[in-house]
Tab-separated table of C-alpha atoms in Angstrom:
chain	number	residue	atom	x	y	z
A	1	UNK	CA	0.156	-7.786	-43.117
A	2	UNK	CA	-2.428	-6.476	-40.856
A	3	UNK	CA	-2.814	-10.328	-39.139
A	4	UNK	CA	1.442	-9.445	-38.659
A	5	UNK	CA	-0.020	-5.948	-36.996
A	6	UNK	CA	-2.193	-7.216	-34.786
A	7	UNK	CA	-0.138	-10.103	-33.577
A	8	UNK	CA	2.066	-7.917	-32.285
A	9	UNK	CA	0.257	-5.441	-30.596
A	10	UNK	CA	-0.856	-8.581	-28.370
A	11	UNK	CA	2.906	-9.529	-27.784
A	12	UNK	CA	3.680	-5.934	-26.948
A	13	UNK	CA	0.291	-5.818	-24.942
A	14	UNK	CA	1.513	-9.371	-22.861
A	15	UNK	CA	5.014	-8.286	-21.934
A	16	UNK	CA	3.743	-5.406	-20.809
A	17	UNK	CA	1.040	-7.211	-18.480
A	18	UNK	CA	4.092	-9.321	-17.403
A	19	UNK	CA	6.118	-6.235	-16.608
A	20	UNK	CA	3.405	-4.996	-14.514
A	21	UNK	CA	2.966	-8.122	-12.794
A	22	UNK	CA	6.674	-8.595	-11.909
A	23	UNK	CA	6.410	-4.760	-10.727
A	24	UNK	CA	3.864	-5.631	-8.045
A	25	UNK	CA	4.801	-9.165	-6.940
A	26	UNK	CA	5.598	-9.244	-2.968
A	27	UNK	CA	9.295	-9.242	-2.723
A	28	UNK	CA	11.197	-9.148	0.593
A	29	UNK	CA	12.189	-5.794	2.247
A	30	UNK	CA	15.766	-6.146	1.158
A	31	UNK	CA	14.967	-6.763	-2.194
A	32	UNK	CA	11.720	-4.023	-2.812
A	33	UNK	CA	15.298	-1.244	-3.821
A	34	UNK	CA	16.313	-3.392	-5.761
A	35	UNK	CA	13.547	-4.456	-8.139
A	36	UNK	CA	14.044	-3.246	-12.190
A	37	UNK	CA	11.822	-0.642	-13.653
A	38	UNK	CA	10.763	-3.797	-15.111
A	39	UNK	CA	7.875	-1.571	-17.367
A	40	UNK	CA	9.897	1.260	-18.335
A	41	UNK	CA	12.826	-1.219	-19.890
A	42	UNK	CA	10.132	-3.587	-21.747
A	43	UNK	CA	8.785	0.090	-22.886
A	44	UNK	CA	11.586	0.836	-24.300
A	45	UNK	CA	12.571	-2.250	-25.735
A	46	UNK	CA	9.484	-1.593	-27.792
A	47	UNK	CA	9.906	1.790	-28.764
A	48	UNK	CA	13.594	0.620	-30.292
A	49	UNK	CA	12.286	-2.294	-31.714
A	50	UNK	CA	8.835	-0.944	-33.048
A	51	UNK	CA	9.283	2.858	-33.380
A	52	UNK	CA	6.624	2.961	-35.411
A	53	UNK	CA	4.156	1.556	-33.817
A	54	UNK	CA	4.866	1.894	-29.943
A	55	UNK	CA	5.168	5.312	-28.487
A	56	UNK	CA	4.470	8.085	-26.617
A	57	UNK	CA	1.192	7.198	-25.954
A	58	UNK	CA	1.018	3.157	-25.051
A	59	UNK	CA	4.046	4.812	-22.485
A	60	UNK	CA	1.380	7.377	-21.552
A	61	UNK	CA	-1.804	4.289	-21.108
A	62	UNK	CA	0.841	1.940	-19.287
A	63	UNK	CA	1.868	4.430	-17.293
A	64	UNK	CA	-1.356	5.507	-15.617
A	65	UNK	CA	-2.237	1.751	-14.953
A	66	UNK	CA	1.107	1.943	-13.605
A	67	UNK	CA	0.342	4.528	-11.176
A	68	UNK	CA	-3.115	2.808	-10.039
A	69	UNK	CA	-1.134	-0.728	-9.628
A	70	UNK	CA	1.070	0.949	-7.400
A	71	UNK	CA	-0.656	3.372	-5.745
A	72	UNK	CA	0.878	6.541	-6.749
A	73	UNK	CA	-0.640	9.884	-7.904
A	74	UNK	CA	-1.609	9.461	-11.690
A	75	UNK	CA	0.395	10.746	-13.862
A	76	UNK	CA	3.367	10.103	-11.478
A	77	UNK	CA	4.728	7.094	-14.047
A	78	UNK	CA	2.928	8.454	-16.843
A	79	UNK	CA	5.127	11.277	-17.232
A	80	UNK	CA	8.550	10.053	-16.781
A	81	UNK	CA	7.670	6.828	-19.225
A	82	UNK	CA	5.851	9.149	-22.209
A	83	UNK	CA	9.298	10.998	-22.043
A	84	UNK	CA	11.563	8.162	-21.923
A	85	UNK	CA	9.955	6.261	-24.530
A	86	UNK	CA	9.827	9.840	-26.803
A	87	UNK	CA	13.690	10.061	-26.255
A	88	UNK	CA	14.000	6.118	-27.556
A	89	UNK	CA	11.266	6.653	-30.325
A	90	UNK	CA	13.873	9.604	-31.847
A	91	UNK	CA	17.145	8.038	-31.650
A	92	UNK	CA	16.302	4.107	-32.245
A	93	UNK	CA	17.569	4.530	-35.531
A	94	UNK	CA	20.716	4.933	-34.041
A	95	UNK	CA	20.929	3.320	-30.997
A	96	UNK	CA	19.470	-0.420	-32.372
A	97	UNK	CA	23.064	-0.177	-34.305
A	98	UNK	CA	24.919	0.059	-31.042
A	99	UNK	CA	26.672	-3.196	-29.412
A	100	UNK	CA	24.829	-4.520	-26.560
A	101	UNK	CA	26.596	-3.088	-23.732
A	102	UNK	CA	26.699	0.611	-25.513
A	103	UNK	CA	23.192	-0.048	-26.119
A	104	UNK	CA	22.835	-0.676	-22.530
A	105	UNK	CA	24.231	2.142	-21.048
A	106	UNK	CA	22.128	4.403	-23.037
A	107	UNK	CA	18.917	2.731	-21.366
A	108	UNK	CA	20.552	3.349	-18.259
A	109	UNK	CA	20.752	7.210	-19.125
A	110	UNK	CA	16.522	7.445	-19.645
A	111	UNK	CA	15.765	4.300	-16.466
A	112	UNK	CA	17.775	7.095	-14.929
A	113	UNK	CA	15.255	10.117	-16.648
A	114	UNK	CA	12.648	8.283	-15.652
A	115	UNK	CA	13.288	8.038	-11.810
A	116	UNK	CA	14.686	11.812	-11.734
A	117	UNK	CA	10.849	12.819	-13.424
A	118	UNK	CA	9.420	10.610	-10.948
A	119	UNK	CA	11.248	12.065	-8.337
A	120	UNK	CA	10.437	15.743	-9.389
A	121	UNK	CA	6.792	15.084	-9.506
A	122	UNK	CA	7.799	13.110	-5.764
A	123	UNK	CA	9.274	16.801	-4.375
A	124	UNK	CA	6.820	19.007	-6.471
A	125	UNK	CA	3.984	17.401	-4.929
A	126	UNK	CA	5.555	17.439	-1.132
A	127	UNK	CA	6.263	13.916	-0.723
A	128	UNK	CA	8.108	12.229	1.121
A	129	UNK	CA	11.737	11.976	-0.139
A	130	UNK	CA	12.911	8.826	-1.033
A	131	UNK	CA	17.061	7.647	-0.397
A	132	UNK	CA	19.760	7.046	-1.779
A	133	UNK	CA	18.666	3.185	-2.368
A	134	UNK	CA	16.119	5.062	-4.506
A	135	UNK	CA	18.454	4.741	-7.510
A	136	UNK	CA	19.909	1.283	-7.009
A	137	UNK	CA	17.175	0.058	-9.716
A	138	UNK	CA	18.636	1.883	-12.444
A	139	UNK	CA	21.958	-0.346	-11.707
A	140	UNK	CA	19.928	-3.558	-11.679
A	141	UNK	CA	18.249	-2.353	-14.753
A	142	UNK	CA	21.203	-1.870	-16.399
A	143	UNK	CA	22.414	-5.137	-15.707
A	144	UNK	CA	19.718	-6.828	-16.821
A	145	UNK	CA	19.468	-4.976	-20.081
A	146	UNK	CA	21.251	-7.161	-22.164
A	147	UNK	CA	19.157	-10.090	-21.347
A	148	UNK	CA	15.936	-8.770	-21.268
A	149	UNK	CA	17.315	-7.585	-24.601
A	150	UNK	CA	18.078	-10.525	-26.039
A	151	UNK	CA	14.738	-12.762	-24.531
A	152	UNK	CA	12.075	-9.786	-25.526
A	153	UNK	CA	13.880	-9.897	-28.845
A	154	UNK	CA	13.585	-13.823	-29.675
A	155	UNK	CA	9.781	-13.748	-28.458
A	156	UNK	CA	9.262	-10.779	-30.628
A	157	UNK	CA	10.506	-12.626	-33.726
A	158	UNK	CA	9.177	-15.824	-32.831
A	159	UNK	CA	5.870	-13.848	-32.233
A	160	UNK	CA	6.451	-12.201	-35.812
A	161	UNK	CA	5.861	-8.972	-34.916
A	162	UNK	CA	9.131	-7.969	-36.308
B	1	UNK	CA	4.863	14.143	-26.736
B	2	UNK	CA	4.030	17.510	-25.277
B	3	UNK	CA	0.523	16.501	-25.093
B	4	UNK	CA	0.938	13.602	-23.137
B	5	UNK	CA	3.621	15.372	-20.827
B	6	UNK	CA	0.913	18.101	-20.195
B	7	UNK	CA	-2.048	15.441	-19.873
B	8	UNK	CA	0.546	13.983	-17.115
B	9	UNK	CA	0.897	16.858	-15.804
B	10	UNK	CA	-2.833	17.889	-15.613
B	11	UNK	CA	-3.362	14.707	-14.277
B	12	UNK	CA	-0.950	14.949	-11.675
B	13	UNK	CA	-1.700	18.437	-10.314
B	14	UNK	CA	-5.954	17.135	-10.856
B	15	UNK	CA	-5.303	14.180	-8.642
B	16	UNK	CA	-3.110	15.908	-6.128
B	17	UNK	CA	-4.942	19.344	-5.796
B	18	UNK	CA	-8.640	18.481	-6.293
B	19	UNK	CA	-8.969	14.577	-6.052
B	20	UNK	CA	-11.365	14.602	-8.804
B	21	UNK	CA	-9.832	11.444	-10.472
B	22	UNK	CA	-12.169	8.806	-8.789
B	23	UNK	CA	-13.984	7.314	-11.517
B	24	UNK	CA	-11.026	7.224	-14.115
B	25	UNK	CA	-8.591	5.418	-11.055
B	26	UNK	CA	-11.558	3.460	-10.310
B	27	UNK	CA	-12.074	1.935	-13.787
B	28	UNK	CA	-8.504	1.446	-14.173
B	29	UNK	CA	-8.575	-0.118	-11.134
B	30	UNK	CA	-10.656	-2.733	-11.644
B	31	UNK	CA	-8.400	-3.227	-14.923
B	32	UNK	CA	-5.532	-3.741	-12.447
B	33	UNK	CA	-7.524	-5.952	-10.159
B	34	UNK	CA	-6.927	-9.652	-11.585
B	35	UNK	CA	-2.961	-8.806	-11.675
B	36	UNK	CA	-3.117	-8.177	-7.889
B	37	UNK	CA	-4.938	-11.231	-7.436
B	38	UNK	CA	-2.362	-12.937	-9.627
B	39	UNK	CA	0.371	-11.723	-8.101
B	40	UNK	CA	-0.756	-12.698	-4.973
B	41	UNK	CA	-1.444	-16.336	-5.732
B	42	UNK	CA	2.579	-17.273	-4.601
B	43	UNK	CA	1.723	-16.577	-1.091
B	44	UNK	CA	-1.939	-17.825	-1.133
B	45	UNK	CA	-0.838	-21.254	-2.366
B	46	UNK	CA	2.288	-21.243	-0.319
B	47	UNK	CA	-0.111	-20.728	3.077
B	48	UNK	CA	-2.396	-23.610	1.588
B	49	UNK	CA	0.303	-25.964	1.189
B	50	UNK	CA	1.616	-24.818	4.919
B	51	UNK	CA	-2.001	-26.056	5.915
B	52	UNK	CA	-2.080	-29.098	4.073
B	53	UNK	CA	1.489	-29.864	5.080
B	54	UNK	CA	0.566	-29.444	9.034
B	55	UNK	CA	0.947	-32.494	11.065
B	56	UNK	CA	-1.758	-33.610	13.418
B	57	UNK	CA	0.551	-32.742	16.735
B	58	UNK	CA	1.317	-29.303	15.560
B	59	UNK	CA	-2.952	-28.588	15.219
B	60	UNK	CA	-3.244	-30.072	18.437
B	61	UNK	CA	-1.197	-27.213	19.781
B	62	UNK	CA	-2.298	-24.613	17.908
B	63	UNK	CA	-5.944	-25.703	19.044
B	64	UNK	CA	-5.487	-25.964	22.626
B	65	UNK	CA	-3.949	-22.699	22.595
B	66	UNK	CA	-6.630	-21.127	20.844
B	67	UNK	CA	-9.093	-22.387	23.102
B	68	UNK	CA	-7.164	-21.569	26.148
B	69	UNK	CA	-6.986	-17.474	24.573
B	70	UNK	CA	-10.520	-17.976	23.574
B	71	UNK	CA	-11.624	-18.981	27.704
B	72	UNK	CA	-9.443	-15.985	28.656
B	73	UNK	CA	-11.345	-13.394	26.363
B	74	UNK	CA	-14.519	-14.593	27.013
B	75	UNK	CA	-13.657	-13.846	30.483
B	76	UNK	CA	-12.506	-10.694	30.090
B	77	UNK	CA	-15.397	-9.870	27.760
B	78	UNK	CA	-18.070	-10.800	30.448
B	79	UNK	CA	-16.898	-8.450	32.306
B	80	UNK	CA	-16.575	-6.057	29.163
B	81	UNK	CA	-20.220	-6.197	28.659
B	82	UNK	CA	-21.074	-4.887	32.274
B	83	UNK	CA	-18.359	-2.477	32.285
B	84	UNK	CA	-19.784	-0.598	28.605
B	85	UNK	CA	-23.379	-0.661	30.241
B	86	UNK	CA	-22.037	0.808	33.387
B	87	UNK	CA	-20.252	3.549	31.342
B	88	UNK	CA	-22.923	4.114	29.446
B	89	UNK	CA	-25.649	4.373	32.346
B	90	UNK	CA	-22.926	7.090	33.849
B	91	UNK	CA	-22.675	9.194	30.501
B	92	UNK	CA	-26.620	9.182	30.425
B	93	UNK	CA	-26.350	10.569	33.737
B	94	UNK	CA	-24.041	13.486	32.550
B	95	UNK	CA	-25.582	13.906	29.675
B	96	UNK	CA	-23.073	13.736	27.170
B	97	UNK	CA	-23.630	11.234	24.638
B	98	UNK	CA	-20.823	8.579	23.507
B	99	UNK	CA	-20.589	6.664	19.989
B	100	UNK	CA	-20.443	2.874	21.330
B	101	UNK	CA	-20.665	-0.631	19.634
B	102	UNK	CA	-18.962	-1.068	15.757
B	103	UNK	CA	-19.414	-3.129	12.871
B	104	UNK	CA	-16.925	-4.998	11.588
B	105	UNK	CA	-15.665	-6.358	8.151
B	106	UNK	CA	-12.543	-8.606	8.239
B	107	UNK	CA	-10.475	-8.181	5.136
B	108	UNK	CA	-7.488	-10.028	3.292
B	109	UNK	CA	-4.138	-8.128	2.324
B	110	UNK	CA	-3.464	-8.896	-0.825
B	111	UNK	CA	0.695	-9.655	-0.680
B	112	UNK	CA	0.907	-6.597	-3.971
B	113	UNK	CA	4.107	-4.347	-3.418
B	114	UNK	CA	3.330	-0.686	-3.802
B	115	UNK	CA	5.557	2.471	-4.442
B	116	UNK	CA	8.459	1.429	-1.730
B	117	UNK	CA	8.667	4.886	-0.815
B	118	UNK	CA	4.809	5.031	1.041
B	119	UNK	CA	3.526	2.660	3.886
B	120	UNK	CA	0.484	1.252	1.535
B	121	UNK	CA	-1.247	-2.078	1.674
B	122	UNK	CA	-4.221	-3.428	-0.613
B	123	UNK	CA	-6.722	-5.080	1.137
B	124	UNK	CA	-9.742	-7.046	-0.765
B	125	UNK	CA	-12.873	-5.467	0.382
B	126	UNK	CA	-13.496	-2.170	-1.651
B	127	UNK	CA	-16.431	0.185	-2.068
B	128	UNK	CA	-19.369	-2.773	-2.754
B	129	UNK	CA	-18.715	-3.891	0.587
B	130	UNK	CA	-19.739	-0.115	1.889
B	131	UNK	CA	-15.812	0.547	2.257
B	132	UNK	CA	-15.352	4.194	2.940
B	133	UNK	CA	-12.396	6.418	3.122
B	134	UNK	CA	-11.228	7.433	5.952
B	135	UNK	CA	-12.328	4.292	7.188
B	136	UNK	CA	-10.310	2.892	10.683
B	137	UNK	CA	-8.410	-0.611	9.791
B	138	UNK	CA	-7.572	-2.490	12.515
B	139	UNK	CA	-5.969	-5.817	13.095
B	140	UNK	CA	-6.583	-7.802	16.540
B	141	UNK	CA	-3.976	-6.122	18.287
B	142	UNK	CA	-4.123	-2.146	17.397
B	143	UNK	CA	-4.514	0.207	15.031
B	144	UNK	CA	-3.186	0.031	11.516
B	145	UNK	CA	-4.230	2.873	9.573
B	146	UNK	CA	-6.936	4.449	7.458
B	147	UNK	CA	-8.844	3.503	4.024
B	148	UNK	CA	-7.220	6.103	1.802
B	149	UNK	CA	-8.800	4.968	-1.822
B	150	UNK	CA	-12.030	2.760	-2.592
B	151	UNK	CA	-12.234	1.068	-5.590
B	152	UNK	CA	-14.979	-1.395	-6.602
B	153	UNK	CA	-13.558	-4.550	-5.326
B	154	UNK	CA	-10.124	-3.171	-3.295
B	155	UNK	CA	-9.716	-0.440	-1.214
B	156	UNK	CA	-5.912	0.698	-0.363
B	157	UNK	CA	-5.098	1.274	3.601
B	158	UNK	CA	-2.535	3.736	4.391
B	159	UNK	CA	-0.679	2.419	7.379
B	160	UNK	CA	0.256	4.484	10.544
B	161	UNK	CA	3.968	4.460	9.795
B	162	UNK	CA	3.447	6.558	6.837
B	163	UNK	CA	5.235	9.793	7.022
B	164	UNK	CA	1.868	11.690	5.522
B	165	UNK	CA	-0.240	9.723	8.420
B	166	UNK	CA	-1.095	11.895	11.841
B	167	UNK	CA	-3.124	10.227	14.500
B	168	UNK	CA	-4.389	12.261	17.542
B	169	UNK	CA	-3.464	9.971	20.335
B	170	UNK	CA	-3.377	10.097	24.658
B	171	UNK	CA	-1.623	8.692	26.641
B	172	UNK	CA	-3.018	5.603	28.213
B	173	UNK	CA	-1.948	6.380	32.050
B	174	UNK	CA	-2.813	10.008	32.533
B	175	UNK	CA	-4.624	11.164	29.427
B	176	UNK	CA	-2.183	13.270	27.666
B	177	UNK	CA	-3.574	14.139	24.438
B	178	UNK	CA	-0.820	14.358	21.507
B	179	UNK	CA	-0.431	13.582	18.062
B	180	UNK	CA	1.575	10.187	16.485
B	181	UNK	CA	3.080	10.955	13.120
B	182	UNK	CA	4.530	8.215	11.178
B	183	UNK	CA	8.391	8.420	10.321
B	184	UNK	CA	8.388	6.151	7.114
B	185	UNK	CA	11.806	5.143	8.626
B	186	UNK	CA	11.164	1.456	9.728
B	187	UNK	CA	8.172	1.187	12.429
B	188	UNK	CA	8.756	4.071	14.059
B	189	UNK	CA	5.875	6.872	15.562
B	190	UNK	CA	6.877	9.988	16.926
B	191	UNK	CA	4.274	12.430	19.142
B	192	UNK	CA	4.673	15.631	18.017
B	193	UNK	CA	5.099	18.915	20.119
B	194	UNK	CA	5.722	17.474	23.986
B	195	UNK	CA	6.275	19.646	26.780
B	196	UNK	CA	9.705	19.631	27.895
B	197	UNK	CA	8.144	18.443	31.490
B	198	UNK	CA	5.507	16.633	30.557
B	199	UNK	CA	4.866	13.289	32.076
B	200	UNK	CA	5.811	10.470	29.618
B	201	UNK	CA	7.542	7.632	30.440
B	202	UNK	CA	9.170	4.377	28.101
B	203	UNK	CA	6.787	1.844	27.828
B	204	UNK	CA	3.656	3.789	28.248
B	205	UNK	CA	0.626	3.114	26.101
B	206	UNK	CA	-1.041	4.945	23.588
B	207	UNK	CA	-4.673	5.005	22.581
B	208	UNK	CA	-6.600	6.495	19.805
B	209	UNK	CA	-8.335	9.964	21.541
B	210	UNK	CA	-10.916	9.825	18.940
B	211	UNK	CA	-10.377	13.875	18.289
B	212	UNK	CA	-9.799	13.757	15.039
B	213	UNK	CA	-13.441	12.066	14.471
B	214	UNK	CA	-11.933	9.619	12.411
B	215	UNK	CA	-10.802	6.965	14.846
B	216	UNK	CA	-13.595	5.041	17.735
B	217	UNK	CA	-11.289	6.479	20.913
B	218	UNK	CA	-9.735	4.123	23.324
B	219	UNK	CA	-8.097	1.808	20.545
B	220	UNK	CA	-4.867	1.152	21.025
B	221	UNK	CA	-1.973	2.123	18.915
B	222	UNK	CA	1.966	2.023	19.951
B	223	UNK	CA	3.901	1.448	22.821
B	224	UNK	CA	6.582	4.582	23.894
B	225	UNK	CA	10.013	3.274	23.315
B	226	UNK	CA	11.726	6.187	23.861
B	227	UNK	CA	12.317	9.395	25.354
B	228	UNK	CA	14.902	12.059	24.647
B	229	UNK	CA	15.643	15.694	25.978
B	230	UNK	CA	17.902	17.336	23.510
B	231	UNK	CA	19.211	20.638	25.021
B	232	UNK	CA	18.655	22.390	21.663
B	233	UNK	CA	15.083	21.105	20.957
B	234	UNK	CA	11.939	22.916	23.043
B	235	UNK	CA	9.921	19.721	22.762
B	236	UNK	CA	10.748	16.334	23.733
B	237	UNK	CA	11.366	13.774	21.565
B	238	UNK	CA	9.192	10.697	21.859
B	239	UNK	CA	9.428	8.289	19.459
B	240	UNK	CA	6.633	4.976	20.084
B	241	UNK	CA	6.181	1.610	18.240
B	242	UNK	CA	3.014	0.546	16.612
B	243	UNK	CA	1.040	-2.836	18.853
B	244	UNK	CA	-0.413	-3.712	15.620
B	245	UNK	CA	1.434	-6.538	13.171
B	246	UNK	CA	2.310	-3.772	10.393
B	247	UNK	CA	4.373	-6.013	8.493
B	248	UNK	CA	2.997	-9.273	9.605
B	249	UNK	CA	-0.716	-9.341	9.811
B	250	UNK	CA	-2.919	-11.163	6.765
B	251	UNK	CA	-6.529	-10.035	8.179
B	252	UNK	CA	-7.145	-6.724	8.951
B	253	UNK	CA	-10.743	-5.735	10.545
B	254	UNK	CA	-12.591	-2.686	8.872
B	255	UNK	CA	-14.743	-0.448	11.827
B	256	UNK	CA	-17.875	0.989	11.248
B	257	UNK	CA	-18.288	3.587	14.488
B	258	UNK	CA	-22.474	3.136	15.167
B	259	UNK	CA	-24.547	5.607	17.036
B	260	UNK	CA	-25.930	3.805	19.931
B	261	UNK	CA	-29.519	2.810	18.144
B	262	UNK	CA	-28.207	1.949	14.882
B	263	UNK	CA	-25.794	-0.207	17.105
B	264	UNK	CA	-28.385	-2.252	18.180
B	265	UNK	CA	-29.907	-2.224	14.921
B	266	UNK	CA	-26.619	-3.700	13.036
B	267	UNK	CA	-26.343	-6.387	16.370
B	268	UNK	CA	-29.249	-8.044	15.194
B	269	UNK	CA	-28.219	-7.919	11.412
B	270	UNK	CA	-24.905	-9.210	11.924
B	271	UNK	CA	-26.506	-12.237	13.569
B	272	UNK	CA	-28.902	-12.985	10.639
B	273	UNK	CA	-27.119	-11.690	7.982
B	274	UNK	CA	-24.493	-14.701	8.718
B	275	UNK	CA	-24.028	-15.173	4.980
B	276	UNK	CA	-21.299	-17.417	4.246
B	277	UNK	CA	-18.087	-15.363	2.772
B	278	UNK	CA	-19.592	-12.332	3.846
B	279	UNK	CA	-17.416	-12.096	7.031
B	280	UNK	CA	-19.559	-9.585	9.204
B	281	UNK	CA	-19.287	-10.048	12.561
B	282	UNK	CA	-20.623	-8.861	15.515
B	283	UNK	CA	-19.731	-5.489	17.209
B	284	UNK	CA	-17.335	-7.225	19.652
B	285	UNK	CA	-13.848	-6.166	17.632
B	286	UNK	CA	-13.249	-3.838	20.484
B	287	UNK	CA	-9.390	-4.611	21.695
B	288	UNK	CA	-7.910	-3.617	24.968
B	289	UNK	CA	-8.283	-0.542	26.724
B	290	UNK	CA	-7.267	-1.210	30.846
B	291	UNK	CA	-10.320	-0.703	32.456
């Protein structure tokens, strides 16, 4: 039982590494709007698929390394992904029964939470606006739900952390 | 929940208001570190290959131009050498003393994407190598911004085009002292607060005035591109492009400003302390500046 714990607090700890690294690998211009919260969705994930044991506060640690990856005030990430993942932590009961693509439009609704937090703290700190390409990620993200769904899932069981 | 929103909170209003965050950011960042490194492998061992993969006609070139750039600089820097003496024979004459002579640190970018919204870079020399902030970064053409964060073993650079970056600048030709803000809107400057008639013209250079203490003066740092009088505006509206490679350079030179003995002093160091990797050279990064 506990060997089953602590297996998969090391797959949960390695996607999220991977989620940070595909967060901060170069991309070009074009492309920097368009890249996935990739750490906020494998967050999530967790919190729907281990409620129990990843929550508020891994979303609160990943978040501040988060924030020092990229350069941002801490706290910036911190607080939009503690809230997100609190909001999938209550209602995973439900939502893990939706199909996929109902399923994915409710991670749309907090990848969209998330970026409105971060773009509170953004204003209430006087920084510089971002545009409208600001929210393209949360479309990408949306997109890619389903898959990142289905991959994180058969690691997760294959890991059996689950 | 609440407790975390409120430690985010705390920690944003901390970090913004008092800056009193160093050690945890610091620790964390040296957490973060090896991803950086990671993620910046891609373009490390795509440059490697390029090397490996360069044919012996194409060195050649590249060599005889370098040492063709390298005779004209050496030119050009013989004459530097009696030209600083000169000036600073003159000053001693007036009395007023001048900061000459710099030591420099040449430093990698590391290819890491930051927050899209902020003109950042991460470049691979941090506090251990004496990295400061507030530091000047420069690459071998102009100005590129300022240390903004030390950690241990990275230090982030926030560039000129950054629309919270100021840089108190004159104008190469006739002195006009003004101040370069960055846009954050491509690689665009704009001087802030010209005089409806005063004299600026496309194409004229700016250099660093050294008021803000931060910056050595008389580096350069963007090129006026254009000039605007709109009827409804009391300034003008200048907007200048950066000289220095924003987007494109790798190596980026860190400036230590030296008082003229300890410049002499870090000469003679820089020339012993020739430690391999350790990438100090001597106190000839000085760029430009028409005589």
């Amino acid at each position: 039982m506990s060997e089953a714990l602590v297996r998969g607090t090391w797959v949960v700890f390695l996607t999220l590494v991977v989620a940070l690294f595909l967060t901060i690998l170069p991309l070009p211009t074009a492309g920097e709007d368009l890249r996935p919260q990739w750490v906020a969705m494998t967050l999530i994930f967790w919190a729907l698929a281990l409620p129990e044991r990843v929550g508020v506060f891994w979303a609160f640690g990943t978040g501040l390394v988060l924030d020092v990856a990229s350069g941002t005030l801490l706290g910036h990430h911190a607080l939009g992904l503690s809230l997100v993942v609190y909001v999938a932590v209550e209602l995973h009961a439900r939502v893990r029964i939706f199909p996929l693509w109902q399923q994915a439009l409710f991670v749309w609704v907090l990848l969209i939470l998330e970026r409105l937090l971060a773009l509170w703290v953004l204003g209430a700190t006087g920084q510089p606006m971002p545009g409208l390409a600001y929210w393209a990620s949360t479309f990408v993200g949306l997109l890619l739900w389903p898959w990142l769904y289905v991959v994180l899932r058969d690691l997760s069981r294959r890991a059996g952390a689950v | 929940m609440i407790l975390a929103a409120l430690a985010a909170l705390g920690l944003i209003v901390a970090d913004h208001r008092y800056q009193h965050l160093g050690a945890l950011r610091a620790t964390l960042a040296v957490m973060v570190y090896p991803l950086q490194v990671l993620a910046d492998l891609p373009v490390r061992v795509a440059r490697k290959a390029q090397g490996r993969l360069a044919d012996e006609r194409m060195l050649r070139e590249q060599n005889e131009a370098m040492r063709r750039e390298n005779l004209v600089l050496n030119a050009r820097l013989q004459q530097l050498v009696a030209l600083e003496s000169e000036n600073m024979r003159l000053r001693d004459l007036l009395g007023s003393s001048f900061r000459i002579g710099e030591r420099v640190l040449i430093a990698e970018i590391l290819a890491v994407d930051l927050d899209p919204g902020r003109r950042q870079v991460v470049v691979n020399k941090g506090s251990r190598s004496g990295v400061f902030v507030g530091q000047p970064v420069l690459d071998a053409n102009a100005v590129m911004g300022q240390v903004v964060r030390t950690n241990p073993l990275s230090s982030t650079v926030l560039l000129i085009t950054d629309s919270e970056h100021a840089l108190p600048v004159e104008v190469n030709r006739n002195g006009l002292r003004t101040i370069a803000r960055g846009t954050g809107v491509g690689q665009d400057l704009e001087l802030l607060h010209i005089p409806k008639n005063a004299d600026v013209r496309v194409g004229d250079l700016l250099v660093t005035s050294g008021m803000g203490g931060r910056f050595p003066r008389g580096y350069p740092v963007a090129r006026v591109t254009g000039v605007r009088h709109d009827p409804d505006d009391p300034f003008t509206v200048v907007t200048a492009e950066p000289t220095a490679r924003l987007d494109r350079s790798r190596e980026v030179l860190l400036v230590w400003t030296l008082s003229p003995e300890s410049a002499t002093e870090a000469l003679g160091e820089a020339r012993s302390d020739a430690a391999p990797g350790s990438g100090v050279t001597g106190p000839d990064g000085r760029v430009g500046g028409s005589p």
